[in-house]
Short mmCIF file of C-alpha atoms in Angstrom, two decimals:
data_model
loop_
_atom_site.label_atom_id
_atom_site.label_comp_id
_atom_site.label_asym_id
_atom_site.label_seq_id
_atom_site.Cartn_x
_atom_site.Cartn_y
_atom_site.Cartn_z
CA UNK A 1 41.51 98.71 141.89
CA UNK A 2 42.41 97.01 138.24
CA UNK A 3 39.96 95.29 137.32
CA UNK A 4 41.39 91.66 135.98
CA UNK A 5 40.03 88.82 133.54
CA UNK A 6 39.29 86.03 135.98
CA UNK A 7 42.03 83.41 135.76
CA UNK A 8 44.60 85.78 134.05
CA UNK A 9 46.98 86.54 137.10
CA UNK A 10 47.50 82.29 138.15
CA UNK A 11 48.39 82.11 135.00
CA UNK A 12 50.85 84.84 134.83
CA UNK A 13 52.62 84.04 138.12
CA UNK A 14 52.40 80.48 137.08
CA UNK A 15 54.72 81.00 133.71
CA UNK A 16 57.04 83.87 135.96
CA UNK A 17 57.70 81.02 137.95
CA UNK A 18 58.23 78.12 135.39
CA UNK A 19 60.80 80.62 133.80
CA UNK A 20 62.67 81.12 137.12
CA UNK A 21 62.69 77.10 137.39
CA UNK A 22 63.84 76.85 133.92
CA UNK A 23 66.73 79.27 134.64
CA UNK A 24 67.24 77.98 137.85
CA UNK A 25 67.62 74.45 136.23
CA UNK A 26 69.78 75.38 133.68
CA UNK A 27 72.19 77.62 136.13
CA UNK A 28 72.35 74.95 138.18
CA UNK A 29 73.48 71.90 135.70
CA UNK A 30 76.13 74.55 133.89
CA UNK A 31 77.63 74.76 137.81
CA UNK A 32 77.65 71.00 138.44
CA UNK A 33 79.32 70.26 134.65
CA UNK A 34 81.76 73.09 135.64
CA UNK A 35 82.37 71.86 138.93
CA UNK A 36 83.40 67.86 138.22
CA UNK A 37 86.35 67.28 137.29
CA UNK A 38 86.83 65.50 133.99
CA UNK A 39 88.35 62.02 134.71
CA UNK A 40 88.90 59.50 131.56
CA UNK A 41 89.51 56.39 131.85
CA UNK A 42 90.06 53.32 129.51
CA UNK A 43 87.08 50.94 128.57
CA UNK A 44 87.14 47.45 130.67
CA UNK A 45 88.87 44.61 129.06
CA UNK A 46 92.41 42.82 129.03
CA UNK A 47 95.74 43.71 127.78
CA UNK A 48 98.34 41.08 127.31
CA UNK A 49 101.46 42.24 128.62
CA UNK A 50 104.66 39.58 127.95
CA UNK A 51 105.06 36.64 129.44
CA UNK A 52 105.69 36.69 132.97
CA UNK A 53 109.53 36.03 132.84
CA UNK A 54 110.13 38.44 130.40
CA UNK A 55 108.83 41.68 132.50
CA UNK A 56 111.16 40.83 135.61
CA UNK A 57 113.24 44.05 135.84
CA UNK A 58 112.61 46.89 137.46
CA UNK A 59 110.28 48.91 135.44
CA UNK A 60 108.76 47.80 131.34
CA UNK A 61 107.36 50.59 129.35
CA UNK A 62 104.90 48.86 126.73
CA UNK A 63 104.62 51.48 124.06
CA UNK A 64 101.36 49.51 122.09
CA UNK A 65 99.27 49.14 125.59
CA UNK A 66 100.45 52.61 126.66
CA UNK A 67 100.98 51.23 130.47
CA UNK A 68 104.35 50.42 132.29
CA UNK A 69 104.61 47.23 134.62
CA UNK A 70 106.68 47.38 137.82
CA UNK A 71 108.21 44.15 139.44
CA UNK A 72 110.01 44.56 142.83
CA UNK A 73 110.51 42.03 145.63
CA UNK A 74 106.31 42.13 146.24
CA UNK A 75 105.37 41.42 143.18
CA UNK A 76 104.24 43.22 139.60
CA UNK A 77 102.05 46.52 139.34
CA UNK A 78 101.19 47.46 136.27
CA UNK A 79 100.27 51.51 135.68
CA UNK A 80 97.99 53.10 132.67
CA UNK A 81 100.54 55.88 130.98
CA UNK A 82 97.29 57.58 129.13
CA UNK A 83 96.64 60.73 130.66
CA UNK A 84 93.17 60.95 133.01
CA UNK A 85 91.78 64.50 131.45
CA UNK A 86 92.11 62.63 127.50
CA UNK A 87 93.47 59.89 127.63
CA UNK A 88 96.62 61.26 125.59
CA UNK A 89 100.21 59.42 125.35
CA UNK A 90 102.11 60.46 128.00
CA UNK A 91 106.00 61.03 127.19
CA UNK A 92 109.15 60.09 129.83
CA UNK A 93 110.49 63.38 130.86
CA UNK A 94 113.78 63.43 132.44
CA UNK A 95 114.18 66.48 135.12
CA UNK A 96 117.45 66.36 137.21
CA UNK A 97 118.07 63.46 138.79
CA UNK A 98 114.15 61.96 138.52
CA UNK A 99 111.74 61.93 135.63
CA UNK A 100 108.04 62.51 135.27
CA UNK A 101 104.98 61.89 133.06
CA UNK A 102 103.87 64.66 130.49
CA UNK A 103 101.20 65.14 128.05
CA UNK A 104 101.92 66.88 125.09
CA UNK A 105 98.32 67.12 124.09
CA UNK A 106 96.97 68.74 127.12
CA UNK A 107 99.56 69.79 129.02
CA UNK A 108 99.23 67.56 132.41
CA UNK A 109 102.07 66.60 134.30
CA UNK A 110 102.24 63.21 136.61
CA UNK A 111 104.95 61.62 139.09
CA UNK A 112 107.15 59.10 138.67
CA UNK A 113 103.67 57.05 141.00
CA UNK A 114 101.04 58.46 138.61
CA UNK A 115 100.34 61.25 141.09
CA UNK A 116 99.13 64.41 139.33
CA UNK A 117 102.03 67.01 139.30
CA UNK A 118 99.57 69.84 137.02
CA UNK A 119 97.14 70.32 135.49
CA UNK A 120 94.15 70.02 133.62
CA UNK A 121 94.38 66.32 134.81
CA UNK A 122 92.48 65.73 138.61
CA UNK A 123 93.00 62.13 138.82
CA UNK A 124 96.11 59.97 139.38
CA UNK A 125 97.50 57.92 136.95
CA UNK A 126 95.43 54.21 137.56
CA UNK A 127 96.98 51.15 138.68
CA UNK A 128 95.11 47.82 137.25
CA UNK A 129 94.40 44.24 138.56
CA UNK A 130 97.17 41.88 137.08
CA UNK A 131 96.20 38.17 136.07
CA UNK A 132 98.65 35.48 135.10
CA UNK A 133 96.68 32.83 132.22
CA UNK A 134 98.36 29.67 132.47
CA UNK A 135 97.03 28.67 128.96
CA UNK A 136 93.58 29.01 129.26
CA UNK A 137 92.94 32.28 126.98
CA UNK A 138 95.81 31.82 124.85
CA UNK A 139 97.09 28.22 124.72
CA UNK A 140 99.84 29.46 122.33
CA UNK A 141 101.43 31.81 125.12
CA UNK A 142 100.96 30.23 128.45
CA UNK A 143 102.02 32.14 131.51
CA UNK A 144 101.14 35.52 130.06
CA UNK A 145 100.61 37.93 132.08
CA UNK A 146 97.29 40.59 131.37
CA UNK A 147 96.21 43.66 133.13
CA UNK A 148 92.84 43.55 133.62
CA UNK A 149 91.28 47.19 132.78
CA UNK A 150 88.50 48.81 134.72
CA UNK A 151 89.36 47.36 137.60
CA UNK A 152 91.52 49.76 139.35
CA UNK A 153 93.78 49.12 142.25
CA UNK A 154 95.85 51.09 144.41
CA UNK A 155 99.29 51.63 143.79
CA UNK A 156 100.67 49.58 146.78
CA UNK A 157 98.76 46.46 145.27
CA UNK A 158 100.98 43.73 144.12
CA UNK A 159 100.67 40.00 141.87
CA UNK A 160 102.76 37.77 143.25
CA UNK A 161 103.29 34.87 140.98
CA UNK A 162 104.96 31.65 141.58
CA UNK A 163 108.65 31.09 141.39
CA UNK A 164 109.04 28.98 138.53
CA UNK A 165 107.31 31.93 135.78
CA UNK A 166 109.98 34.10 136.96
CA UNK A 167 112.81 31.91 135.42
CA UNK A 168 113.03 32.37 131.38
CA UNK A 169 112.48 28.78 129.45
CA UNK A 170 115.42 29.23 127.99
CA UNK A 171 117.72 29.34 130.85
CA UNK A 172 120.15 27.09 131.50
CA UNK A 173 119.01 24.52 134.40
CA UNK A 174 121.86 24.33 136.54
CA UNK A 175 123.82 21.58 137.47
CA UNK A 176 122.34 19.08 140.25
#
């Protein structure tokens, strides 16, 4: 039998097995990075939109926020039109009959509803709380509507706002 320094072979197994670990480790967060998806999203915050009577139509792209607002018979949605992978301008694309969302920059494709049509991009297109200020954060644009970024709502959720901000200012009041 060897004969061995007293002391020597703990120590030996001891660093074989902190290497291991140490590989182990670093296997192990390279799988998890490779594994989640990359999801970007904007930074929380507000975005003035238009006033409220000036966004009722059927769909509002707003080229400087990047988003486009939605009014129907429930209400306004408002959707982000930055792609989730980079948060890249998305372009209109017109196929057939329909249209889609595409990124130039990375090459993702989403729905008409934000859905993810390809790829790189994981995660939907987001849909953000709506707010209406009534003169409170801007006194000199009262009944404004903002979309309220970071928090994210699903695409069925609606604003409802009175009545009377639906009718422009400068309409006509009809006849009693």
């Amino acid at each position: 039998m060897d004969s061995v320094e007293c002391g020597e072979l703990p120590l030996l197994r001891l660093a074989q097995r902190s290497a291991v670990r140490v590989v182990l480790s670093a296997f192990f967060v390279a799988y998890l990075t490779a594994c989640t998806p990359d999801v970007r999203d904007r930074p929380p915050g507000f975005i003035r939109l238009a006033p409220v009577w000036a966004l009722v139509r059927p769909e509002t792209i707003i080229e400087r926020s990047a988003v486009m607002v939605r009014y129907d018979e429930q209400g306004f949605s408002v959707m982000s039109t930055l792609s989730t992978y980079d948060l890249s301008r998305l372009q209109r694309v017109r196929v057939g009959e329909s249209w889609h969302w595409a990124s130039k920059t990375d090459g993702s494709e989403f729905a008409a509803d934000g859905t993810v049509l390809k790829g790189p991009a994981v995660a939907a297109l987001p849909y953000y709380e709506m707010i209406v200020d009534y003169g409170g954060v801007d006194s000199t644009q009262p009944e404004t509507l903002y979309a309220k970024l970071g928090s994210q709502k699903p695409p069925t959720y609606r604003l409802k706002p009175p009545e009377h901000l639906l009718i422009s200012p400068d309409a006509a009041t009809p006849p009693p």
